[in-house]
Every structure is written in C-alpha cells, then in structure tokens.
Tab-separated table of C-alpha atoms in Angstrom:
chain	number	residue	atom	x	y	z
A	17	UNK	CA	0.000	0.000	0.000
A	18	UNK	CA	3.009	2.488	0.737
A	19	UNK	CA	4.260	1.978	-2.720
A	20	UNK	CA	1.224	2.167	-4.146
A	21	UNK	CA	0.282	5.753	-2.523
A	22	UNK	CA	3.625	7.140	-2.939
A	23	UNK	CA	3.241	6.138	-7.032
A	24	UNK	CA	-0.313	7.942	-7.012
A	25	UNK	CA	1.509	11.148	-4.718
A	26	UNK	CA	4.747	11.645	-7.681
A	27	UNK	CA	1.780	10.854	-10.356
A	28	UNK	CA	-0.851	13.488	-9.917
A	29	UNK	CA	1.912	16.106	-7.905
A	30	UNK	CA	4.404	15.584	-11.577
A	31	UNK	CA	3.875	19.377	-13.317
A	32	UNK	CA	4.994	17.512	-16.726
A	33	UNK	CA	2.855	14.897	-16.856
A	34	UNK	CA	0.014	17.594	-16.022
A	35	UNK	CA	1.111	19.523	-18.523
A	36	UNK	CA	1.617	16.721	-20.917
A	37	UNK	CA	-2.365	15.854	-20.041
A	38	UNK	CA	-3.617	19.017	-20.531
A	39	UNK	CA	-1.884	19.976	-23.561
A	40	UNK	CA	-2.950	16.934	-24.677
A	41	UNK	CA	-6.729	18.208	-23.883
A	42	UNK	CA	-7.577	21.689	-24.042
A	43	UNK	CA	-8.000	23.099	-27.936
A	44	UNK	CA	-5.270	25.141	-29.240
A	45	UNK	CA	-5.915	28.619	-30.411
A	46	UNK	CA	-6.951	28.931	-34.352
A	47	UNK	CA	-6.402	32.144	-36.121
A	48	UNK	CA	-9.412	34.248	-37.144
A	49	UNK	CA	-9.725	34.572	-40.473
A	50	UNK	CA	-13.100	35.860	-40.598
A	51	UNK	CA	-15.859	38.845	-39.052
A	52	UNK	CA	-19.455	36.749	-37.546
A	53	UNK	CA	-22.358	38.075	-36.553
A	54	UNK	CA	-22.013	36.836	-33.168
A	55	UNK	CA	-19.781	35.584	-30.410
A	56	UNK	CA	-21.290	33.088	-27.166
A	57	UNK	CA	-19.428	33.784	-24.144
A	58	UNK	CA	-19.782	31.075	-21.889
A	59	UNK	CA	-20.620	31.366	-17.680
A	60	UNK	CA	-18.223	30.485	-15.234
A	61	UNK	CA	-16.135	33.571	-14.949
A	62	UNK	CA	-18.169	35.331	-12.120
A	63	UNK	CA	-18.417	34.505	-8.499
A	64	UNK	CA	-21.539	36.381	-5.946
A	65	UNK	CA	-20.958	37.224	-2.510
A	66	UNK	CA	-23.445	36.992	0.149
A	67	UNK	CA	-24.175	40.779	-0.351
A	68	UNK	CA	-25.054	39.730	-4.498
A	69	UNK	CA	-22.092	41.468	-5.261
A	70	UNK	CA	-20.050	39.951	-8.239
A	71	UNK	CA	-16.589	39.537	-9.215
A	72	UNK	CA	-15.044	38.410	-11.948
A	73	UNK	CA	-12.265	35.392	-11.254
A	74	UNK	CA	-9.616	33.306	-13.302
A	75	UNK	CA	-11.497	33.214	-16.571
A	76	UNK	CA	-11.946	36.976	-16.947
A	77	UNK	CA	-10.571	36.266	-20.318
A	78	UNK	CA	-14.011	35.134	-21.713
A	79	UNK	CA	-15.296	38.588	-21.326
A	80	UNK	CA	-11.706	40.849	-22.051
A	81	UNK	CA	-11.539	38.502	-25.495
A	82	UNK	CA	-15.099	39.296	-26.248
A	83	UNK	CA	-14.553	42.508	-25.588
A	84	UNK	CA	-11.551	43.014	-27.509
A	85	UNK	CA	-13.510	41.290	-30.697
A	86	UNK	CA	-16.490	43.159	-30.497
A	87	UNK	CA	-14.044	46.150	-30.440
A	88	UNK	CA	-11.846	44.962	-33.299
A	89	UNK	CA	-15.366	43.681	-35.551
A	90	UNK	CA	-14.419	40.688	-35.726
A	91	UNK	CA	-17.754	39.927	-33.882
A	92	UNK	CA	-21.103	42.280	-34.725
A	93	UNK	CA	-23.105	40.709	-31.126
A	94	UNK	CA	-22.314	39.266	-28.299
A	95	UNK	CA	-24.343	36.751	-26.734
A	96	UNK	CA	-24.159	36.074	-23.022
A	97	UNK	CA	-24.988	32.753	-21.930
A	98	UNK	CA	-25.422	31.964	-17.760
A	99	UNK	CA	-27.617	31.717	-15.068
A	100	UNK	CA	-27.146	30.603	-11.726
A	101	UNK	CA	-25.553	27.008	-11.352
A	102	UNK	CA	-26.481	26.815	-7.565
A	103	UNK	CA	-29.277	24.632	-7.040
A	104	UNK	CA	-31.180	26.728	-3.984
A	105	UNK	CA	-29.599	30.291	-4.837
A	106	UNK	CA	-30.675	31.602	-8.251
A	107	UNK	CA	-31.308	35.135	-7.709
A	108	UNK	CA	-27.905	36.028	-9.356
A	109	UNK	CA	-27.520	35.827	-13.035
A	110	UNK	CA	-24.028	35.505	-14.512
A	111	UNK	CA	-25.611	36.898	-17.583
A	112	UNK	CA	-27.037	39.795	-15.893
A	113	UNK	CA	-23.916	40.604	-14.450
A	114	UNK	CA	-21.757	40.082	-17.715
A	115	UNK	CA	-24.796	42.923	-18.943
A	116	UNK	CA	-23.232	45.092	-17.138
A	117	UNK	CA	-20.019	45.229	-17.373
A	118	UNK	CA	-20.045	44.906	-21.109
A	119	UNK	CA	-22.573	48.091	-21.014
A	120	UNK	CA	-19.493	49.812	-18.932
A	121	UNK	CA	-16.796	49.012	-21.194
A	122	UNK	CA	-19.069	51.201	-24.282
A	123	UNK	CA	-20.409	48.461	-25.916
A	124	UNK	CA	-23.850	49.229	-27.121
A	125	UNK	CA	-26.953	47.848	-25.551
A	126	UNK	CA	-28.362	46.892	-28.966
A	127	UNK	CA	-24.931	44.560	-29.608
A	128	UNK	CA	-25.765	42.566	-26.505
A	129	UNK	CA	-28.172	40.062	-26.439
A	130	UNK	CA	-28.751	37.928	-22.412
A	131	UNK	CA	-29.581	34.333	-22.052
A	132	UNK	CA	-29.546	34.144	-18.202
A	133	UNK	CA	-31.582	30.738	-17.529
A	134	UNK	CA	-29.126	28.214	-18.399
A	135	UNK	CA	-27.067	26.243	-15.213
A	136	UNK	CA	-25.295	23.796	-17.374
A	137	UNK	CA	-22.921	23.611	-20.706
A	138	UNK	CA	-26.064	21.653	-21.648
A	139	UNK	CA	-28.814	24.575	-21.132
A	140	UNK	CA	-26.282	26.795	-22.157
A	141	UNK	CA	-26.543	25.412	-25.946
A	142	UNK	CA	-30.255	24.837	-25.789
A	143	UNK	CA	-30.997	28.084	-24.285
A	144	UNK	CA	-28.603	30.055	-26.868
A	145	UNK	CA	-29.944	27.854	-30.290
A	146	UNK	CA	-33.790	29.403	-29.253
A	147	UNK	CA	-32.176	32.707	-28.618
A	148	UNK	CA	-30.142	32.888	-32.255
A	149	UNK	CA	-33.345	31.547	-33.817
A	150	UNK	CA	-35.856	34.152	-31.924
A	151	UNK	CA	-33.133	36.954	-33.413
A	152	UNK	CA	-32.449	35.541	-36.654
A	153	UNK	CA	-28.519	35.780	-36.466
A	154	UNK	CA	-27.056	33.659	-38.886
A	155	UNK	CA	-23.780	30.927	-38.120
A	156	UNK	CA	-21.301	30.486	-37.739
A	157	UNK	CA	-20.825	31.951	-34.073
A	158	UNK	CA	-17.738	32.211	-32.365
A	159	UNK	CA	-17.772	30.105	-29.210
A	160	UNK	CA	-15.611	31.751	-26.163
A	161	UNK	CA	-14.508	29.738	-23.489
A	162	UNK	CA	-11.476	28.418	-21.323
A	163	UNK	CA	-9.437	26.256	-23.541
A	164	UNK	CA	-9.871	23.304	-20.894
A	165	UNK	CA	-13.927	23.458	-21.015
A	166	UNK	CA	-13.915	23.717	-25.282
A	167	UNK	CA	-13.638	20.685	-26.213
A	168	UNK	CA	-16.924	19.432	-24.064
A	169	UNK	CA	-18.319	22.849	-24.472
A	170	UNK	CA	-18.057	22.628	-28.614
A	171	UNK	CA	-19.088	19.434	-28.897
A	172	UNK	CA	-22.422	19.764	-26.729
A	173	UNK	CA	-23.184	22.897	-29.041
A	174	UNK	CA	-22.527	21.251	-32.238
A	175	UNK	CA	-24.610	18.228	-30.982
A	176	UNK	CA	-27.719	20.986	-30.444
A	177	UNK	CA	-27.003	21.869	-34.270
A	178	UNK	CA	-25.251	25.158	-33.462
A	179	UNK	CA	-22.573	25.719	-36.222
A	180	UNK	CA	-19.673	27.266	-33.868
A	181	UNK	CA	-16.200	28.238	-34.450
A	182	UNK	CA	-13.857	27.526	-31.099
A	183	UNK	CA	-12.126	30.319	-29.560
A	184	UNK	CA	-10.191	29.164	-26.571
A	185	UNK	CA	-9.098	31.481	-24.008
A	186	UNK	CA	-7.568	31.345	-20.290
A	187	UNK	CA	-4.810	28.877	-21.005
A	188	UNK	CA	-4.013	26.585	-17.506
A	189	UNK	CA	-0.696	25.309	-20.054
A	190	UNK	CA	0.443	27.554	-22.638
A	191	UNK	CA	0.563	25.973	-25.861
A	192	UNK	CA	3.672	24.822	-26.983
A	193	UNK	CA	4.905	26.372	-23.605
A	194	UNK	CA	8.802	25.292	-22.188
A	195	UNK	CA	8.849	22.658	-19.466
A	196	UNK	CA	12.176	23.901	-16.458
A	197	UNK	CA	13.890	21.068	-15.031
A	198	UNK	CA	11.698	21.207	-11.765
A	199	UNK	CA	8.216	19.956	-13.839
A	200	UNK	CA	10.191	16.712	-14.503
A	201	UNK	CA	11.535	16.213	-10.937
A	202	UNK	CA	10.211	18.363	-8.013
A	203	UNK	CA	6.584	17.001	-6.888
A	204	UNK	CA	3.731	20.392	-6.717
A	205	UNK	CA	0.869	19.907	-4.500
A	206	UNK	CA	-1.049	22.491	-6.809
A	207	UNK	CA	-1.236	19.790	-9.455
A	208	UNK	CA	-3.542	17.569	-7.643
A	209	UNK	CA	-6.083	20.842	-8.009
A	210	UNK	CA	-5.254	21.200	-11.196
A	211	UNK	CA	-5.854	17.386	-11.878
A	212	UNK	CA	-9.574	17.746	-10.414
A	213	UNK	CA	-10.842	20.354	-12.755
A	214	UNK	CA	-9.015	18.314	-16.256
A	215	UNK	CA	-10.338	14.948	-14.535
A	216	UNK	CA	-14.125	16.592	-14.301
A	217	UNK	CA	-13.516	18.194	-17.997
A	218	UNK	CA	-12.550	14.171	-19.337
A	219	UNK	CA	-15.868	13.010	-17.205
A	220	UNK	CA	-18.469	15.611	-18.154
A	221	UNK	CA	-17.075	14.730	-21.526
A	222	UNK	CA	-17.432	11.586	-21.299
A	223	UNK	CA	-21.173	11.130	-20.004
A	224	UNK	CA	-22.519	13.390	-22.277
A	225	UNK	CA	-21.075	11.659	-25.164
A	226	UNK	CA	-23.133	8.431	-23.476
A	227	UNK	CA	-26.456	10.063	-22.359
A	228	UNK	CA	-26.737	12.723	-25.522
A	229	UNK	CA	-24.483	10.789	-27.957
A	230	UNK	CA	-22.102	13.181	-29.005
C-alpha cells in the first residue's frame, strides 16, 4: 500500500505529466480569419458574494476577449450565456452581471443580447440555439470559453445543431509552452487541483457523449 500511494503522490503532484495531459486536452488557439455576426461567451467567470455582489475570477478572459472582438469587428453581437448554477440560490444571473459590465466598457446595448436561464454547458446550448433563432442571427458563431472546457463545451453545441467556431481562451498550459527542469523532478501539490478540474472536464465529456451521444 506504501508503494502504491507514494506512485499515485509523484503521479498526480508531476507538473509535466500535467502539462503533458492538458496539452494533450484543451484546444489550441486557431487564427481568425473571418468577421461573424455573433460571439457566445460562456458562464463560469463570475463569483456572488453573500451581499449579491459579483466579481469576476480566473477566466476573466471570456469577457476581455469578447470585448476586444467586439471592439476589433471581428464579432457584430455578443451573446451572453449563464444563469445561476447553484441549485437553492438563483437570484444572481451571470448573464445579468456580464450585462453590465459589457454596457461599462461602451459596448452598445443593442450589440448585446442575455440568455440568463441556463445552469449547465447543456442549457447553455439549448438556451442560446432558441435565442439565435428568436433573433435571426445567422452561423457560424464564435464560441468563447477556457481552452480546458472547449472541447466538451463545442461538442455539446454542435450536438444541439449550433454551427460554432472555437475560440479558446484562459490557457491553464500555454501551448507549446517550455517545461524547467523542476516539472520533470520536483513534486507540486497544486497539481492535484489542477488534476480535479481536467479529470471533471474528461468526465463531463465523457457522459454526455453516453447520455446525448455526441
């Protein structure tokens, strides 16, 4: 048993073989060859305090890329896509809050459209598709999201018939990225956290491929 749990410790605590994983996971970043009509940004970059107060936290980069496309053209809307994902708190909207910052950083009202129901990937696509159909925006959309959550997050909305284009953002391994001596050797307690979010990424994957047939 000691062998065994000191194999699983220098497994999952191994920064190269983390790396190695994720690399091996998340989606690469694609140039953008083209201007869309609009660009889904994702929940999960906003966290509520007791007071209702939100913040934004280590995927800010869904809404600074947006941003930074809307500004450039490359995207004409921007469609917000989250609700609450707590089961018994659902007063705040990730959406709603998204709103409002976009609103702050001078994009106009008319260029931002709110989906602020959905509490999964699932709902996410479901409630966006009704939303593009209701306003008549034509694909393909960009899809913005963390680079570890695109490759589950793509394939649920191309299984809802949603023609997207992947735009990863938020890195946790930078593509093509150096590994220092230390990632091959040293152990890093950080990397069993880091292990828990890829290992849920690889499961959610994996069941909706069984229960939706991806």
């Amino acid at each position: 048993m000691r062998i065994i749990g000191i194999s699983v410790f220098l497994l999952f605590s191994n920064t190269f073989l983390f790396n190695s994983a994720e690399r091996g996971w998340q989606i690469n970043p694609q140039p953008l060859h083209q201007h869309v009509e609009a660009g889904i940004v994702l929940g999960g970059l906003i966290i509520f305090n007791v007071d209702h107060q939100g913040f934004f936290n280590g995927a800010a980069e869904r809404f600074t890329a947006a941003l930074q496309l809307h500004d450039a053209g490359n995207i004409r809307k921007i469609i917000v896509s989250g609700g609450s994902g707590l089961l018994l708190d659902t007063v705040d909207k990730e959406a709603r809050f998204l709103q409002q910052q976009f609103l702050k950083a001078a994009v106009p009202d008319t260029d931002i459209l709110v989906e602020d129901q959905s509490r999964n990937t699932y709902e996410n696509a479901l409630y966006a598709k009704q939303l593009l159909e209701k306003k008549q925006i034509k694909s393909p959309y960009l899809l913005i999201t963390s680079a570890q959550h695109m490759r589950r997050a793509a394939a649920v909305f191309q299984k809802a018939g949603i023609n997207v284009i992947p735009y990863p953002v938020n890195y946790n391994v930078l593509p093509n990225g150096k590994n220092n001596w230390q990632d091959f050797f040293i152990p890093n307690l950080c990397n069993f956290y880091k292990w828990q979010d890829l290992l849920k990424e690889i499961i959610g994957y994996g069941v909706y491929r069984v229960t939706h047939k991806l």
